[in-house]
PDB file of C-alpha atoms in Angstrom:
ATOM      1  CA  UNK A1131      87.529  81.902 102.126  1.00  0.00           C
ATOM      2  CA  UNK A1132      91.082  83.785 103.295  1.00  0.00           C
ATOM      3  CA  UNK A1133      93.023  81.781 100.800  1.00  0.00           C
ATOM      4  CA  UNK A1134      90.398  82.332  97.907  1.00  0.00           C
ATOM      5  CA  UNK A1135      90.660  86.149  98.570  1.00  0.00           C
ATOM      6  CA  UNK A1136      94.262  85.899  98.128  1.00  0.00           C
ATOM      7  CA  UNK A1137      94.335  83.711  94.947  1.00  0.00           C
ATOM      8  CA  UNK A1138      91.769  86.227  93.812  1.00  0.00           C
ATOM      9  CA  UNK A1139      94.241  89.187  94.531  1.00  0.00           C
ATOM     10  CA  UNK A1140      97.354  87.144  93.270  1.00  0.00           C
ATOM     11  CA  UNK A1141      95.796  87.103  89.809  1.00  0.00           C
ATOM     12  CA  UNK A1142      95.331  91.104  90.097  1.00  0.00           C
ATOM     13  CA  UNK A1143      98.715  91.793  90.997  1.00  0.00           C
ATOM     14  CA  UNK A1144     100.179  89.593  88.431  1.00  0.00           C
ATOM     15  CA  UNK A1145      98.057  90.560  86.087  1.00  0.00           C
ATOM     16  CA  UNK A1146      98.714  93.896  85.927  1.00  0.00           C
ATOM     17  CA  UNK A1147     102.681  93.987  87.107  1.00  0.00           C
ATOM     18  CA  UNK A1148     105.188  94.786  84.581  1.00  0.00           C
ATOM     19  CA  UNK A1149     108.734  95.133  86.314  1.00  0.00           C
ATOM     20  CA  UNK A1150     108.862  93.947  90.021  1.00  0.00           C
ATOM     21  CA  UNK A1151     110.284  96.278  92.248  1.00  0.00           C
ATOM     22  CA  UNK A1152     111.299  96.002  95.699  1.00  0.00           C
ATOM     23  CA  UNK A1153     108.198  97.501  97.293  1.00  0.00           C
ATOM     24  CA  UNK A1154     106.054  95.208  95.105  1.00  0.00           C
ATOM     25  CA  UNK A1155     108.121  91.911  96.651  1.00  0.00           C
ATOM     26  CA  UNK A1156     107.427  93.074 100.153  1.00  0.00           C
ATOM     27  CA  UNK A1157     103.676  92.702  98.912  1.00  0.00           C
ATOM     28  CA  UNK A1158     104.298  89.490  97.848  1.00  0.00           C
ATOM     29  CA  UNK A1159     105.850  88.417 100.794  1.00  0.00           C
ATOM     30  CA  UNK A1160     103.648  89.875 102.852  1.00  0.00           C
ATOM     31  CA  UNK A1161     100.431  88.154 100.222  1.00  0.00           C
ATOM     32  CA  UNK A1162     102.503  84.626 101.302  1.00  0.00           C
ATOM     33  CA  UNK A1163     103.003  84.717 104.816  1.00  0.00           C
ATOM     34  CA  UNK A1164      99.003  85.390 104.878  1.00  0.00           C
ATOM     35  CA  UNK A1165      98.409  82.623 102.737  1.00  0.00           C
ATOM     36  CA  UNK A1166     100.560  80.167 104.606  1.00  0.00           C
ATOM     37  CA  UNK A1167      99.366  81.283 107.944  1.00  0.00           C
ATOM     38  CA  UNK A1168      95.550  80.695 106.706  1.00  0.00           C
ATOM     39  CA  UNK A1169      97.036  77.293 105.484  1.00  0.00           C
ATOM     40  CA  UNK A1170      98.589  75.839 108.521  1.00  0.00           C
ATOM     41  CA  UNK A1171      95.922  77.039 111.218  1.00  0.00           C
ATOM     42  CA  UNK A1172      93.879  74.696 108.684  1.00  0.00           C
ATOM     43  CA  UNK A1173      95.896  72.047 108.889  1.00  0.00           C
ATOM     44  CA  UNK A1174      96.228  72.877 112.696  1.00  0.00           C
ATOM     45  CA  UNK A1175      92.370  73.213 113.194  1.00  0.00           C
ATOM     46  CA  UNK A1176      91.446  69.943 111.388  1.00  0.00           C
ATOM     47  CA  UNK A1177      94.354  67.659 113.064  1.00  0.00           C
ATOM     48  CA  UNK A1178      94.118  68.627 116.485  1.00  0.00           C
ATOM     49  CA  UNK A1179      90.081  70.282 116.822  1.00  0.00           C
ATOM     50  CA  UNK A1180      87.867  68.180 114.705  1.00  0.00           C
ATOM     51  CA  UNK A1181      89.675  65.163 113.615  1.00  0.00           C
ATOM     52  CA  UNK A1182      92.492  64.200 116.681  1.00  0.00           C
ATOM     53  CA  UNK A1183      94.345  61.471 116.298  1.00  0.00           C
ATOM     54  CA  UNK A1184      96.765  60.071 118.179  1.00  0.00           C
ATOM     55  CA  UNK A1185      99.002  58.718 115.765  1.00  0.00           C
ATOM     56  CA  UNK A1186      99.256  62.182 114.015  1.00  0.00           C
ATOM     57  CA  UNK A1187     100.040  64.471 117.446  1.00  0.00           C
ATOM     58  CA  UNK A1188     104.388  64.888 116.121  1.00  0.00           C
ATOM     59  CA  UNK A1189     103.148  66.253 112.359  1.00  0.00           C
ATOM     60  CA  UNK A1190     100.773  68.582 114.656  1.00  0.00           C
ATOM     61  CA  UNK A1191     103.328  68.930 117.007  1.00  0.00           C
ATOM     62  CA  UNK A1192     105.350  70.569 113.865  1.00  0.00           C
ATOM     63  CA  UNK A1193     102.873  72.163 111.754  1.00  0.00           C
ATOM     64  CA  UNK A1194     101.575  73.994 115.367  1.00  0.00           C
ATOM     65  CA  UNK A1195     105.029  75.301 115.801  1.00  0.00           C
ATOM     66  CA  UNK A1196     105.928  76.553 112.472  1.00  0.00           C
ATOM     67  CA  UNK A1197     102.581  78.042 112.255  1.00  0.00           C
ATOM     68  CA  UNK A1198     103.607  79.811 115.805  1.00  0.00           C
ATOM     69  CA  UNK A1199     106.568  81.187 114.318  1.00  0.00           C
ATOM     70  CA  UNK A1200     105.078  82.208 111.057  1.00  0.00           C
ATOM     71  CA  UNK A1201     102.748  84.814 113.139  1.00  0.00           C
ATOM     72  CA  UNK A1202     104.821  87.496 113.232  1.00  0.00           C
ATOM     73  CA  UNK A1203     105.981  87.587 109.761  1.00  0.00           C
ATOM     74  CA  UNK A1204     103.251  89.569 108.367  1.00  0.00           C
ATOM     75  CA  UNK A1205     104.411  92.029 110.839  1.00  0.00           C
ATOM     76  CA  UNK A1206     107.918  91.971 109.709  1.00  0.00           C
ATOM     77  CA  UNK A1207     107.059  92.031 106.000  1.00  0.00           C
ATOM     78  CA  UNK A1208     104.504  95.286 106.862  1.00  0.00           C
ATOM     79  CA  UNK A1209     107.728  97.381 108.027  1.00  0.00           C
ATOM     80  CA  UNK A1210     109.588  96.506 105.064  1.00  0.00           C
ATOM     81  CA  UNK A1211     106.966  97.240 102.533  1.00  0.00           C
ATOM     82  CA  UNK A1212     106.826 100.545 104.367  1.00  0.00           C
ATOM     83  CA  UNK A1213     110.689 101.377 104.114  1.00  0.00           C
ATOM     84  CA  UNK A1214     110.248 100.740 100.734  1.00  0.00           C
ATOM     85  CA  UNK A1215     107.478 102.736 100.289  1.00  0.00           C
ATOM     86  CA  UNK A1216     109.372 105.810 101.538  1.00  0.00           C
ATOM     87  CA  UNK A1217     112.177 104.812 100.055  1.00  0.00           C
ATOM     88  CA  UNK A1218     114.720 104.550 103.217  1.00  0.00           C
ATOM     89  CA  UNK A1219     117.434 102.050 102.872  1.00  0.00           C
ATOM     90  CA  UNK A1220     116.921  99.258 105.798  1.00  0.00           C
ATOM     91  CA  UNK A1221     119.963  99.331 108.358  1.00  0.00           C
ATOM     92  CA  UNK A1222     121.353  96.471 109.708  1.00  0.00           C
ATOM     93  CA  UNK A1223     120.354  98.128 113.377  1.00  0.00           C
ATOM     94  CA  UNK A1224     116.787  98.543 112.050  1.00  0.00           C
ATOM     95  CA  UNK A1225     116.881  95.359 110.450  1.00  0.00           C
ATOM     96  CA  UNK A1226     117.996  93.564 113.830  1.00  0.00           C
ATOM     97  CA  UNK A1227     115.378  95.063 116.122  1.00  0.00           C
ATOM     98  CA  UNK A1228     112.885  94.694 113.372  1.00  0.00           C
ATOM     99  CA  UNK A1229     113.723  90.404 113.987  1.00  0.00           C
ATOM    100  CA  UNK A1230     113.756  90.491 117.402  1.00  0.00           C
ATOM    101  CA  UNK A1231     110.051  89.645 118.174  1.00  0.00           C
ATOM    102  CA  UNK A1232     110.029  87.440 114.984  1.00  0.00           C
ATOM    103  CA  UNK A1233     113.607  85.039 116.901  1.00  0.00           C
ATOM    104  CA  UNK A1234     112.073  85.515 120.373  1.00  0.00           C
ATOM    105  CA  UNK A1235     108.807  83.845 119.062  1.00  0.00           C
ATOM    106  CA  UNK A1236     110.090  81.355 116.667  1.00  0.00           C
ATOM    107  CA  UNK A1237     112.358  80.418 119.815  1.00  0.00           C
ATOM    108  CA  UNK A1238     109.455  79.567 121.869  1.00  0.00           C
ATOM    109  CA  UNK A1239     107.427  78.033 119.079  1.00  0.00           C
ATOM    110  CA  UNK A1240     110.243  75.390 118.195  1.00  0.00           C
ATOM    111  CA  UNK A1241     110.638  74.792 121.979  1.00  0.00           C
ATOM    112  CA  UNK A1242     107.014  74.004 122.236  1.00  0.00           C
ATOM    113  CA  UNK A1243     106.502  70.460 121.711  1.00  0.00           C
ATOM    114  CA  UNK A1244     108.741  69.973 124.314  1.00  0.00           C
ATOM    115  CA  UNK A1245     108.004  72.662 126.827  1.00  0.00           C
ATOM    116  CA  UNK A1246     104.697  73.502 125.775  1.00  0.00           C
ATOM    117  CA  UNK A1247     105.531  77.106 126.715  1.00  0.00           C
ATOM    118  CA  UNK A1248     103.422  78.589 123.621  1.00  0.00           C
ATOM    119  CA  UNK A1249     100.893  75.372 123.039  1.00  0.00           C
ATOM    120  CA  UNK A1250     100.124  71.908 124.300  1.00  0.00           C
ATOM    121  CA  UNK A1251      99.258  68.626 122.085  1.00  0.00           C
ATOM    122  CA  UNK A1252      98.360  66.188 124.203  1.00  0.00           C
ATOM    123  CA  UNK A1253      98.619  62.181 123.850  1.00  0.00           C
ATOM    124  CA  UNK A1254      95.537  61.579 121.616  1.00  0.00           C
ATOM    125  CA  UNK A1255      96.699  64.904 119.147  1.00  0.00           C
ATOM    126  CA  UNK A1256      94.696  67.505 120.569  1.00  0.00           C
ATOM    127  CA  UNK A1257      95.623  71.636 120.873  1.00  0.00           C
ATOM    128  CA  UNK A1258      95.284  73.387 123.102  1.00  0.00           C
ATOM    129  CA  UNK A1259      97.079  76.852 124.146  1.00  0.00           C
ATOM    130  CA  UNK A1260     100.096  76.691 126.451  1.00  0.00           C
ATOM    131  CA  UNK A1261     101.248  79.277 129.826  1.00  0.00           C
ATOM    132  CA  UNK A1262     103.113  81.057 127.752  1.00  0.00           C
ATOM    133  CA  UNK A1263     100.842  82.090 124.932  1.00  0.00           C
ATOM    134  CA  UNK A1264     100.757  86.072 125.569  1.00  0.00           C
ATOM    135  CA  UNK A1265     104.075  86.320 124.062  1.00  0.00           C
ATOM    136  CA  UNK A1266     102.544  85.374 120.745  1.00  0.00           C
ATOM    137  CA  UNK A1267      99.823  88.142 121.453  1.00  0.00           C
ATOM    138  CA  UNK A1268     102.765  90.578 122.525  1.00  0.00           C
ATOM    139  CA  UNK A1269     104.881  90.188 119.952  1.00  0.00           C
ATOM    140  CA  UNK A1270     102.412  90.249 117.002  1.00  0.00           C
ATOM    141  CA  UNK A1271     101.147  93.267 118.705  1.00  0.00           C
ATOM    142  CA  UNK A1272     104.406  94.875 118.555  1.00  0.00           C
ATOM    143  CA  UNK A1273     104.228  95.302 114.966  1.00  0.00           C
ATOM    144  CA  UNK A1274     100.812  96.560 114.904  1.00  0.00           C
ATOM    145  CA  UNK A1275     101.574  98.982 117.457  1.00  0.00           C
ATOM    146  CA  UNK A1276     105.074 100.845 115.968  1.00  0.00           C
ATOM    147  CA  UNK A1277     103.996  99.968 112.415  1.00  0.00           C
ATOM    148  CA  UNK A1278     101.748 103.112 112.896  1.00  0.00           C
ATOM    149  CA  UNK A1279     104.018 105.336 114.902  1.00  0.00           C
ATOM    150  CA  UNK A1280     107.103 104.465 112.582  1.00  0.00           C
ATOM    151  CA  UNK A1281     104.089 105.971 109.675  1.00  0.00           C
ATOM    152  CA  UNK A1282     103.652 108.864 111.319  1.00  0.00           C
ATOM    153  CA  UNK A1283     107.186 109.908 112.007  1.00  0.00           C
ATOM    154  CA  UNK A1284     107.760 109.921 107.811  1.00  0.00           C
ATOM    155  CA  UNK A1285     104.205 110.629 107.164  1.00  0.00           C
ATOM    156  CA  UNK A1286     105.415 113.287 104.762  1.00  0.00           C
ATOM    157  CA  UNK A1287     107.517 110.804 102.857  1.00  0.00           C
ATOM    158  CA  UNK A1288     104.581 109.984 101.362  1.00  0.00           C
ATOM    159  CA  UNK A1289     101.430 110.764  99.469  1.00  0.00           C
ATOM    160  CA  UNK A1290      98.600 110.992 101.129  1.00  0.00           C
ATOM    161  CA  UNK A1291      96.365 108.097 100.073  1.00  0.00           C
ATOM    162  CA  UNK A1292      99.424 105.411  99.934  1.00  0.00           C
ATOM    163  CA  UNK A1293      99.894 107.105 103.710  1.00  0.00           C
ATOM    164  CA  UNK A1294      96.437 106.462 105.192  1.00  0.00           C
ATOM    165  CA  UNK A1295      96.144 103.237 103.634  1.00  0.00           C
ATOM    166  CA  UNK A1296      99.107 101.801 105.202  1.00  0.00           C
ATOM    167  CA  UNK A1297      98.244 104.028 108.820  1.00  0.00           C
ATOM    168  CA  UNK A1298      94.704 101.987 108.911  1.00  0.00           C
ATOM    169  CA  UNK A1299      96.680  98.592 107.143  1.00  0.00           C
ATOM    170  CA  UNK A1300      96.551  96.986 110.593  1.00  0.00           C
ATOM    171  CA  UNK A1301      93.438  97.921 112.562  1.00  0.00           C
ATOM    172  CA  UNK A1302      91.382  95.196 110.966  1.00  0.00           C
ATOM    173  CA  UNK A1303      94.131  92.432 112.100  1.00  0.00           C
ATOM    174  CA  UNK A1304      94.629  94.369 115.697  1.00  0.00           C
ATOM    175  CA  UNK A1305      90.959  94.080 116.624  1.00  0.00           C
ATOM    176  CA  UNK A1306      90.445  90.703 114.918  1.00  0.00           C
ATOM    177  CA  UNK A1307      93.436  89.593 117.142  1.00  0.00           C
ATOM    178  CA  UNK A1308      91.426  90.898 120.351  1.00  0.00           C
ATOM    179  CA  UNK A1309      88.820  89.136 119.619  1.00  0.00           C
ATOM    180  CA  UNK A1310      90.398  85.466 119.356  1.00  0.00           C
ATOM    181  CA  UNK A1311      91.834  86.182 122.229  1.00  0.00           C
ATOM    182  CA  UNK A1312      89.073  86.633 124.132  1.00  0.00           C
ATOM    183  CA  UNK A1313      86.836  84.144 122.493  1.00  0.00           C
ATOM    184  CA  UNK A1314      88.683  80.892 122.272  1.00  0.00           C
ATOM    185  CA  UNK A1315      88.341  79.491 119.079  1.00  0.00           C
ATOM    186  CA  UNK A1316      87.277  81.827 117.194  1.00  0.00           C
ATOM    187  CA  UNK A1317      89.379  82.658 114.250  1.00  0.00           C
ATOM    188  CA  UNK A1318      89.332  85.935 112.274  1.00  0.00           C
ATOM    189  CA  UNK A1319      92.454  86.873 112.569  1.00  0.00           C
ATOM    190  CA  UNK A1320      94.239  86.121 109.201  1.00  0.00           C
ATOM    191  CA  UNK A1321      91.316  86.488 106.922  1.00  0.00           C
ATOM    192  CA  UNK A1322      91.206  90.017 108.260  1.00  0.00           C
ATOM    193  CA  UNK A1323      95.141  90.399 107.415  1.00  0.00           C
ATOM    194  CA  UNK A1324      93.352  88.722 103.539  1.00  0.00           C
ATOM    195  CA  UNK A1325      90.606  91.336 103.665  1.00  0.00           C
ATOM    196  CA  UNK A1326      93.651  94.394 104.625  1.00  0.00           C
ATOM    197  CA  UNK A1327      95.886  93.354 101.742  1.00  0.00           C
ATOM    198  CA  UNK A1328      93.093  93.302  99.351  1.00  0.00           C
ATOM    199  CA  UNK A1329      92.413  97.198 100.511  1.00  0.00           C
ATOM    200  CA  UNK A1330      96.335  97.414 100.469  1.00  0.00           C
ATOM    201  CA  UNK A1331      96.347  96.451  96.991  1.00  0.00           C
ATOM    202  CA  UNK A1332      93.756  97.896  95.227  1.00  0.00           C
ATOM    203  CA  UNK A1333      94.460 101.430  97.222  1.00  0.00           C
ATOM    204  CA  UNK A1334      98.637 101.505  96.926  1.00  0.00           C
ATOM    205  CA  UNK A1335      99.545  98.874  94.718  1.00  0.00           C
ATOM    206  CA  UNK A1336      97.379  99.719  92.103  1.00  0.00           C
ATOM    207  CA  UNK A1337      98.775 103.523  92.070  1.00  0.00           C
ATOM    208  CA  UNK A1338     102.707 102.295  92.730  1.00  0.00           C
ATOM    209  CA  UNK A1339     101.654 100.499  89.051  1.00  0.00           C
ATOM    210  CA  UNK A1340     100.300 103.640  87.381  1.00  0.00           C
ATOM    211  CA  UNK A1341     102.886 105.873  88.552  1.00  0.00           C
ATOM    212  CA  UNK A1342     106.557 106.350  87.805  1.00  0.00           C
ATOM    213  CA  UNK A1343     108.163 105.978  90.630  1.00  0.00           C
ATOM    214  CA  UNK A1344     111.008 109.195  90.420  1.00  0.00           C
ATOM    215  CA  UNK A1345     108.074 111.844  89.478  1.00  0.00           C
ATOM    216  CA  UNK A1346     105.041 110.428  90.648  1.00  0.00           C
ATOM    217  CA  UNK A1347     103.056 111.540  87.240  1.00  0.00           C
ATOM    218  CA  UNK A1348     101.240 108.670  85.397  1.00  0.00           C
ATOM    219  CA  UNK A1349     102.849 106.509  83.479  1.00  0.00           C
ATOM    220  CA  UNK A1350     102.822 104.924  79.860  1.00  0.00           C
ATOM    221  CA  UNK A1351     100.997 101.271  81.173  1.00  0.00           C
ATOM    222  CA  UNK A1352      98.011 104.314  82.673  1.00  0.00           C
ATOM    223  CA  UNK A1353      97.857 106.159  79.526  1.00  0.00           C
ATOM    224  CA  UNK A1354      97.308 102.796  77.100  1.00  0.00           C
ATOM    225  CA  UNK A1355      94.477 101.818  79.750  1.00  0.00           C
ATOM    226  CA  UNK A1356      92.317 105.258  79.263  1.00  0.00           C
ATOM    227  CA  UNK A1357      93.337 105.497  75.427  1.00  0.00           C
ATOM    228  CA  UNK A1358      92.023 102.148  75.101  1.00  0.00           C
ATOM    229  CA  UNK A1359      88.904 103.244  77.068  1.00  0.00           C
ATOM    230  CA  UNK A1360      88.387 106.715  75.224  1.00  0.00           C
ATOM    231  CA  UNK A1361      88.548 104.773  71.949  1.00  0.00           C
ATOM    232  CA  UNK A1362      86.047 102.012  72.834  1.00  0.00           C
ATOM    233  CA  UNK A1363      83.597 104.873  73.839  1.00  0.00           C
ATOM    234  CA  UNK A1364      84.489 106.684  70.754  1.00  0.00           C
ATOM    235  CA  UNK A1365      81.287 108.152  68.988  1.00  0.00           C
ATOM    236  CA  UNK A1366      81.134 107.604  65.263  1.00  0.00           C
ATOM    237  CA  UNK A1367      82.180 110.430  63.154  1.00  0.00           C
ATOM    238  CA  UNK A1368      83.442 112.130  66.022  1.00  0.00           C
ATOM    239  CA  UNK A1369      87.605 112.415  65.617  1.00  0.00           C
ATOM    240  CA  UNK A1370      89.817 111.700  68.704  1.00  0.00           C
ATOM    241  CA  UNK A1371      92.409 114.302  70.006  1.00  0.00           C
ATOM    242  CA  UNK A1372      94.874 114.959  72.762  1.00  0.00           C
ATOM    243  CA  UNK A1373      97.160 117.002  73.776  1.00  0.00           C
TER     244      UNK A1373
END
């Protein structure tokens, strides 16, 4: 269901894109880590919950990992699409503590087979969550938890719609997140992250594509779309005028 929400919102964004612009790759990034991470904890789910077997346990060995170090790049991508948003330049300071929760945990995941710090797959290929699994909770959490604070610093770098919608962008995710963790397996987390982008688009994406981006007035693709629409509702004898 995640993944069809996000091919759904894939063909809106294209759709409607003309020139990329940095802002609008962070999206995109941030639309593929989502889809990935829905991918692999299927892959994850199927090969070592419902269908273990022991001859498969080193591709789940893998796919477990990389999916452990894949959590924290919507978190990553989510601070970038904001610095783009406000249009700050990212500094190579910023841009090294931003990566720090992102090494630490893809550190731990790659160790994992071995250690099973983050996750253990036993002899006949099944998961199940290692001693060390908080630091996947803690750094994920990290982003949620600045990601707001960082908004509200530059809050007036922005207008106010794009500016709420990214302040409430990760509420969803953080409360999905507390519930997985305290009900083993469920999983809601990354179809919530699917359900926030979808918000995320159709809330600042949608008006980053109408606008220009120096003046913030609408733009040419805006005014075709409700010329189009004011002539298709056009009454018959009735002239059309603007000004």
């Amino acid at each position: 269901m995640g993944m069809l929400i996000l091919l759904v919102l894939l063909y809106f964004f294209l759709k409607q894109q003309g020139k990329i612009e940095q802002a609008d790759r962070m999206f995109l990034a941030l639309w593929a880590s989502n889809f990935a991470l829905l991918a692999l904890e299927l892959c994850v789910d199927m090969l070592g919950i419902y269908y273990p077997r022991a001859a498969l346990a080193p591709l789940l060995a893998f796919l477990t990992s990389l999916f452990y170090a894949m959590n924290a790049a919507p978190g990553v991508f989510y601070f970038l699409y904001i610095q783009n948003m406000i249009g700050k330049r990212v500094s190579k300071r910023f841009l090294i503590l931003l990566l720090l929760p992102w090494t630490i945990l893809s550190v731990a995941s790659a160790a994992s087979p071995w250690t099973g710090w983050l996750f253990v797959i036993d002899q006949l290929s099944q998961y199940s969550r290692g001693p060390y699994f908080f630091l996947t909770v803690v750094c994920n959490y990290s982003y949620l938890f600045f990601g707001p604070l960082y908004l509200l610093v530059h809050h007036k770098q922005l207008q106010r719609k794009i500016y709420s919608t990214l302040l409430v962008f990760p509420f969803p995710v953080a409360i999905a997140g507390f519930l997985q963790i305290m009900f083993y397996g469920l999983e809601v987390l990354w179809i919530s992250l699917s359900i926030s982008l979808l918000i995320l688009f159709f809330n600042v994406e949608s008006n980053h594509v109408n606008r220009d981006y120096l003046t913030g007035l609408f733009n040419r693709r805006y005014f075709q779309r409700m010329a189009t629409l004011a002539f298709a509702k056009k009454r018959a004898g009735k002239p059309q005028w603007a000004f």
